[in-house]
Tab-separated table of C-alpha atoms in Angstrom:
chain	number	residue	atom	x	y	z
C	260	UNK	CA	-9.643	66.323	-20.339
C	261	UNK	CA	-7.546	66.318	-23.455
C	262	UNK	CA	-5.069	63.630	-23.749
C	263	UNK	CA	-1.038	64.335	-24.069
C	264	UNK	CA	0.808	62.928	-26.637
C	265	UNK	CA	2.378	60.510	-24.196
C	266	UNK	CA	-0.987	59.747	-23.121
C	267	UNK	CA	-2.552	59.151	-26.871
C	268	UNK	CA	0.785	56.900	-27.605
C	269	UNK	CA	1.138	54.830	-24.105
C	270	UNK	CA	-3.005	54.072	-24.596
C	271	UNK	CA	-2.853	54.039	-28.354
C	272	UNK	CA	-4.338	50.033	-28.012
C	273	UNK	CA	-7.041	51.487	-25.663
C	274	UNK	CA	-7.789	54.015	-28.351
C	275	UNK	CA	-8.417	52.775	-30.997
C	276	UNK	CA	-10.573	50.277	-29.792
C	277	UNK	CA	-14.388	51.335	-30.092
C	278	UNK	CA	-15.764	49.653	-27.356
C	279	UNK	CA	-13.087	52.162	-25.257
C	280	UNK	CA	-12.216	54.617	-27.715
C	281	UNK	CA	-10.598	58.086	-26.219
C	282	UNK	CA	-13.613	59.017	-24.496
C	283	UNK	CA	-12.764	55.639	-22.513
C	284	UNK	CA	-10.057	56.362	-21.637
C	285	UNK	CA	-10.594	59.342	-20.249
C	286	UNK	CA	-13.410	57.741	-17.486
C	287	UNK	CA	-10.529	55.729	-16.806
C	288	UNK	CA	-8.053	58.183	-15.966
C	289	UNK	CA	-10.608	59.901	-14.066
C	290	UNK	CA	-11.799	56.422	-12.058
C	291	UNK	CA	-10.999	55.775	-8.322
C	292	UNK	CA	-10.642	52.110	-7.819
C	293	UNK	CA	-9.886	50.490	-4.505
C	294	UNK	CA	-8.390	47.185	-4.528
C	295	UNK	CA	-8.632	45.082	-1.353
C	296	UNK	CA	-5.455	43.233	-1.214
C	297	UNK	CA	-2.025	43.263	-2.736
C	298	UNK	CA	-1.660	39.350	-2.672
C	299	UNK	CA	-2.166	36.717	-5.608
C	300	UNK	CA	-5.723	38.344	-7.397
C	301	UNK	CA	-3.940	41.759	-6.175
C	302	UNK	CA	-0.500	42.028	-8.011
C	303	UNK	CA	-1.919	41.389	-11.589
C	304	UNK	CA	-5.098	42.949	-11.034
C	305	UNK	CA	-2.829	46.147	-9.903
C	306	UNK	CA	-0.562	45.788	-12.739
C	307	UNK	CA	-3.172	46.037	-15.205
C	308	UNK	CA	-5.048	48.665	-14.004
C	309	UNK	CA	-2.102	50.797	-13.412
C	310	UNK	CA	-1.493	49.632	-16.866
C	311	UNK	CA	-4.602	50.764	-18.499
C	312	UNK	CA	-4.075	54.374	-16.873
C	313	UNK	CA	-7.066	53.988	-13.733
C	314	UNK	CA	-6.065	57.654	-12.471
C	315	UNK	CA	-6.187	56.417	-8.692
C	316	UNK	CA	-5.717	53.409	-7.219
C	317	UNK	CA	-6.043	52.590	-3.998
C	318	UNK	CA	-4.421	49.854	-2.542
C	319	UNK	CA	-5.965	47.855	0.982
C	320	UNK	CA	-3.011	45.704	2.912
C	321	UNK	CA	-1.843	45.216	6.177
C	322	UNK	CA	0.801	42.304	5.230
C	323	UNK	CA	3.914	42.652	4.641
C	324	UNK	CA	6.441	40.749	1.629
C	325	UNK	CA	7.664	36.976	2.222
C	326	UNK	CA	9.707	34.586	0.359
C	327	UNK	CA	6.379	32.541	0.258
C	328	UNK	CA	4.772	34.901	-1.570
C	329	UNK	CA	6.703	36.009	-4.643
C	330	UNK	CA	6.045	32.471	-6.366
C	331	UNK	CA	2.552	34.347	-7.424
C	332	UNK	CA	2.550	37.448	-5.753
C	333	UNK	CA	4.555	38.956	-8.861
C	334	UNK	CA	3.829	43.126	-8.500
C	335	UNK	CA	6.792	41.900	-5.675
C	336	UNK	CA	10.235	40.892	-5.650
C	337	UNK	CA	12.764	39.025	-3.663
C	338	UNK	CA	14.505	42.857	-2.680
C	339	UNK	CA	10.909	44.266	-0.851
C	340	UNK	CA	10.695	40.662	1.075
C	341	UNK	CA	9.744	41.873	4.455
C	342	UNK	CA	8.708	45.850	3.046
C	343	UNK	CA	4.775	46.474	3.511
C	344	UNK	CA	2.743	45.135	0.590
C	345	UNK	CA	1.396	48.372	-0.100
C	346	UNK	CA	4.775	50.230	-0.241
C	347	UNK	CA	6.000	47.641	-2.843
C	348	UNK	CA	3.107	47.837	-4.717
C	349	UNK	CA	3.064	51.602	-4.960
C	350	UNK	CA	6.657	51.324	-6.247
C	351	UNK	CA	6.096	48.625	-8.980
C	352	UNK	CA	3.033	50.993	-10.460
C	353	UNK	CA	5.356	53.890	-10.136
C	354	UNK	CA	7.926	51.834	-12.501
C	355	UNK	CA	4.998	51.188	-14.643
C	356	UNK	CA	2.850	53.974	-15.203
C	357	UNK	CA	4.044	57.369	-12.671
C	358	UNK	CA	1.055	58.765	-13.847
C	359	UNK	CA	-1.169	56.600	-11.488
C	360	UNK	CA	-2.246	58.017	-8.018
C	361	UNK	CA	-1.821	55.643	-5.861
C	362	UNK	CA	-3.243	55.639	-2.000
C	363	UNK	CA	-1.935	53.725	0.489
C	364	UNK	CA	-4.038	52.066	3.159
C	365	UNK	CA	-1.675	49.838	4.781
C	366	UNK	CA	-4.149	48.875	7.639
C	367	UNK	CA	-7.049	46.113	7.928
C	368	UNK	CA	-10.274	46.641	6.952
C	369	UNK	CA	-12.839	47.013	10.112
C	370	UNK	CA	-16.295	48.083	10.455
C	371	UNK	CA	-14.883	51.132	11.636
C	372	UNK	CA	-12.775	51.952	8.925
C	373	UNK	CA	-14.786	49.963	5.720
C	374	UNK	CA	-17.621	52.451	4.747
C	375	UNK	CA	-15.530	55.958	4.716
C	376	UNK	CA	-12.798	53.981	3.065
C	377	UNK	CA	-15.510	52.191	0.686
C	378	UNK	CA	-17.393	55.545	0.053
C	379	UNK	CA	-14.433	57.691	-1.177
C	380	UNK	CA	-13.825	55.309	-4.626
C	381	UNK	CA	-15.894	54.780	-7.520
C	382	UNK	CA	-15.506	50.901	-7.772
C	383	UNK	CA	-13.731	48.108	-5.232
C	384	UNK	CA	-12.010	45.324	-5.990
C	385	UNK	CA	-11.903	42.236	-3.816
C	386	UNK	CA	-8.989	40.038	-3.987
C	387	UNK	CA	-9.003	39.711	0.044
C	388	UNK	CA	-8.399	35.602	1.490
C	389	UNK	CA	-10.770	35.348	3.800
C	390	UNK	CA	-14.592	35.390	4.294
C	391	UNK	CA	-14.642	37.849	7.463
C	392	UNK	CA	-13.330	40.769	5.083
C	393	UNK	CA	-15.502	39.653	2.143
C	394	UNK	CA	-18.421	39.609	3.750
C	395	UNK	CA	-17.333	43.143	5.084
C	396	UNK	CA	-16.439	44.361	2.175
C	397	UNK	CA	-19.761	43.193	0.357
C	398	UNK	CA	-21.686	44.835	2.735
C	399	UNK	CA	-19.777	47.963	2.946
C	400	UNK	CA	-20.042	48.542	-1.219
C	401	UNK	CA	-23.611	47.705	-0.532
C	402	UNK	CA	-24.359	50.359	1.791
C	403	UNK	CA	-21.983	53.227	-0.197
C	404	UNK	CA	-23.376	52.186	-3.270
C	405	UNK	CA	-20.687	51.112	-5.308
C	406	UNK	CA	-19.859	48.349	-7.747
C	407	UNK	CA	-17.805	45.207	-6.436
C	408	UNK	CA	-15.877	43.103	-8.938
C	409	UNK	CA	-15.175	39.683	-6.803
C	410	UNK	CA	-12.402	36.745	-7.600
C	411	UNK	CA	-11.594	34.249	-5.760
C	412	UNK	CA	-9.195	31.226	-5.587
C	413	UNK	CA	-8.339	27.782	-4.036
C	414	UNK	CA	-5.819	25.244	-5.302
C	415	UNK	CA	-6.571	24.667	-8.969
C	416	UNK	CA	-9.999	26.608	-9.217
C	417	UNK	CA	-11.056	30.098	-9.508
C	418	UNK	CA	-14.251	32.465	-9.202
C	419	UNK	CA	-14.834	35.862	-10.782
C	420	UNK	CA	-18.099	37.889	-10.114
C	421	UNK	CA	-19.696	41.727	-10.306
C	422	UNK	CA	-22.037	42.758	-7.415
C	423	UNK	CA	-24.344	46.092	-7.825
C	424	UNK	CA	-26.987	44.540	-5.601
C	425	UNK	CA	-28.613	48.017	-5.206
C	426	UNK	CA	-29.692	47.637	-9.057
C	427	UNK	CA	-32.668	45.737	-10.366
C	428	UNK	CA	-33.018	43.254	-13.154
C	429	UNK	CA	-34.821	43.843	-16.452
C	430	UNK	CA	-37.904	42.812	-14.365
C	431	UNK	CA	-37.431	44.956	-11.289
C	432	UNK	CA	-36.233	42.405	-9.095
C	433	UNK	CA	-32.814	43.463	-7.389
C	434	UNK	CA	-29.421	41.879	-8.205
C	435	UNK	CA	-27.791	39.170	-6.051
C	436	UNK	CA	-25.456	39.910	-3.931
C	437	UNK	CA	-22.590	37.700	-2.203
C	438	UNK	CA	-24.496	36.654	0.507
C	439	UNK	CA	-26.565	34.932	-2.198
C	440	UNK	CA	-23.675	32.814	-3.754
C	441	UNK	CA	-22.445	32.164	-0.045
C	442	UNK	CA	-25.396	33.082	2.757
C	443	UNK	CA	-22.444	33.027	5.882
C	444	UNK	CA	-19.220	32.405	6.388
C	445	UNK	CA	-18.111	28.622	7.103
C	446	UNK	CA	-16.991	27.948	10.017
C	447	UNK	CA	-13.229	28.722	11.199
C	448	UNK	CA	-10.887	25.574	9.768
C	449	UNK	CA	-13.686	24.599	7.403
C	450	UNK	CA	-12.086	25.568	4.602
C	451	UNK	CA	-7.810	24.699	3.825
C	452	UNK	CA	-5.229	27.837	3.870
C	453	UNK	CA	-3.582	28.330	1.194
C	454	UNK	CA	-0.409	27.879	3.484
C	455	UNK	CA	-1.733	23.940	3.991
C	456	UNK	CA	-3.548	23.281	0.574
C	457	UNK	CA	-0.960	25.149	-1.389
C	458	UNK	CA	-2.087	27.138	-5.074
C	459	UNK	CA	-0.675	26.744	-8.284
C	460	UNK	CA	0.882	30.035	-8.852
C	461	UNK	CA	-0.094	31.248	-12.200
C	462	UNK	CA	-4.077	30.736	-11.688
C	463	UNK	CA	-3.923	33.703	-9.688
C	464	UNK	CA	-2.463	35.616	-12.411
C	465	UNK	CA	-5.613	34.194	-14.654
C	466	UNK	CA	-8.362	35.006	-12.673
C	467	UNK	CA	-6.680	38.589	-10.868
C	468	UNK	CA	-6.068	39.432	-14.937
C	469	UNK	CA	-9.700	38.591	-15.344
C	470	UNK	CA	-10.478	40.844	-12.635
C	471	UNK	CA	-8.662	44.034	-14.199
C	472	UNK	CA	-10.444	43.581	-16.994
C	473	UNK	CA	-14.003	43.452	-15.303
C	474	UNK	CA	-13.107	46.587	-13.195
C	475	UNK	CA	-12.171	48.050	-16.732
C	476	UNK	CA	-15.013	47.232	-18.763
C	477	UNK	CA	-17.089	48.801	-16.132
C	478	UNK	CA	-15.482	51.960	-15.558
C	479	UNK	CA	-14.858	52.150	-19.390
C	480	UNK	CA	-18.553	51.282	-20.213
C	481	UNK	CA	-17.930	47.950	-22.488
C	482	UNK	CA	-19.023	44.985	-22.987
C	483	UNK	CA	-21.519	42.967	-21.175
C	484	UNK	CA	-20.282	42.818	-16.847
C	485	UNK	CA	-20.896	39.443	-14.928
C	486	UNK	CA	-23.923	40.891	-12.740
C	487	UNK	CA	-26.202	37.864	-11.508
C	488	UNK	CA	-23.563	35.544	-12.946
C	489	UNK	CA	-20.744	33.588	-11.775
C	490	UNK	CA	-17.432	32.564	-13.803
C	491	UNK	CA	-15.529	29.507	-12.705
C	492	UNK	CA	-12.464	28.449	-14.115
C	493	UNK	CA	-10.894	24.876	-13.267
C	494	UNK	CA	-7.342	25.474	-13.962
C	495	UNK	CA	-6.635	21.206	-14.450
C	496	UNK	CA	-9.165	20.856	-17.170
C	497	UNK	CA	-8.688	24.290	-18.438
C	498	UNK	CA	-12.524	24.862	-18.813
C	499	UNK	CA	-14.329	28.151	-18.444
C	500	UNK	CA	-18.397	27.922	-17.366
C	501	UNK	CA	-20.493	30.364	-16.296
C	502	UNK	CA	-23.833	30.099	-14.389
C	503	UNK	CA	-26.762	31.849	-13.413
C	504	UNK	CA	-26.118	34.089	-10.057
C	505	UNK	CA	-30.041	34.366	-8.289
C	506	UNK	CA	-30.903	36.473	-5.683
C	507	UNK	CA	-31.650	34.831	-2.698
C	508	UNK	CA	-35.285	36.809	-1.089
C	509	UNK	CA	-33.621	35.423	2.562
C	510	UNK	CA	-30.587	37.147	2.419
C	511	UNK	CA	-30.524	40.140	4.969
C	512	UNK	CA	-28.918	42.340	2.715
C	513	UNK	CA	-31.177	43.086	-0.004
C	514	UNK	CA	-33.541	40.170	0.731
C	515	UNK	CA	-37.244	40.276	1.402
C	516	UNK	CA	-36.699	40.977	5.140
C	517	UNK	CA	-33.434	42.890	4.580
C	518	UNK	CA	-32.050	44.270	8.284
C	519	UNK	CA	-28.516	45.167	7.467
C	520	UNK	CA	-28.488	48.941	7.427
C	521	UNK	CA	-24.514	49.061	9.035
C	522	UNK	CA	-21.683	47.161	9.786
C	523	UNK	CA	-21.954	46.539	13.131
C	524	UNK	CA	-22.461	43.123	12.910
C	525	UNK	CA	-18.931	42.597	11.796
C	526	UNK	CA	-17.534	44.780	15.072
């Protein structure tokens, strides 16, 4: 596709940019991206890819605006309090960039619903705040195939990650997937809410930034992506580190005995 003029000057940073160039560009106004969540990780993450000109975005919530929410929720604002997420999402892009598609899914994710949903985007984003769903939604990209770019946060700390588990490694060995960072879900009330451990704001916009950026670089075809590695970022000692991501042979997704071939062990 040839690029407008308004297109050439609102990506003219993208442009000129070798490592995204116009051709770029172009895979990203063509990209499908699903993000799971229009929370914390969500609203930047949204912002920036609506930003960068991602042709369609999808957007995954079943929530709907609270007061609570806007002190790092910022793609909302204090006039869409009670509104669905999704709805004021779609609107902020539409401000942004009204050349964005944007889908709305304003339902939960299911077994049922996960794999068609999954299947019809190019890439998925997972910004969800819980294990249930990200457990679901690894699996689900899994089976359909498609890259997963991971973050996740607790009070001062966050996690960034890309899964293509049905790739192999230089050496033919294929790479990790979430159940090999966390095998199963903790128990219920294992783990604080944010609701009781509280999160500072801002870190959300950090690592749902960093997100964007690894959704990007992969549609875009930059860079070096963060398969079989993990980022953390501790937000009090402002320190970045990233380790070595393994796969686990055990794990039942792409393991050694591998028996997930659906999702209905999440009905």
């Amino acid at each position: 596709m040839a690029l407008t003029d308004t297109q050439l000057e609102r990506y003219a940073r993208h442009i000129v940019l070798k490592e995204i160039g116009g051709a770029g560009q172009q895979k990203l106004m063509r990209a499908r991206v699903l993000v799971i969540g229009a929370g914390g990780l969500g609203s930047p993450a949204l912002l920036y890819l609506a930003a960068a000109g991602v042709g369609t975005i999808g957007i995954v919530d079943d929530d709907a605006v609270s007061l609570s929410n806007l002190q790092r929720q910022i793609i909302h604002d204090t006039d869409n309090i009670d509104r669905s997420k999704t709805e004021s999402a779609a609107e902020a892009i539409a401000r942004l960039n009204p050349e964005v598609k944007v889908e709305l899914h304003t339902a939960r994710l299911t077994a049922q619903n996960a794999l068609d949903l999954i299947s019809q985007y190019d890439i998925v984003a997972d910004g969800c705040d819980n294990f249930s769903t990200r457990f679901l939604v690894s699996d689900a990209c899994y089976l359909a195939r498609k890259p997963l770019v991971s973050a996740a946060v607790g009070p001062f700390e966050g996690q960034l990650s890309t899964f293509k588990p049905y790739e192999q490694d230089e050496e033919g060995t294929p790479l990790p997937t979430y159940r090999c960072l966390v095998p199963e879900a903790p128990p219920p009330g294992s783990f604080p809410t944010c609701e009781t451990a509280g999160i500072i704001g801002a870190l959300t916009g950090v690592m749902g930034s960093l997100q964007a950026l690894e959704v990007i670089k992969e549609i875009a075809g930059a860079g070096t992506g963060l398969m079989g590695k993990l980022l953390i970022y501790d937000a009090l000692d402002t320190r970045f580190r990233t380790i070595r991501l393994k796969r686990d042979p055990a794990n039942p997704l792409n393991g050694e005995g591998a028996r997930i071939t659906d999702l209905a062990h999440h009905a």
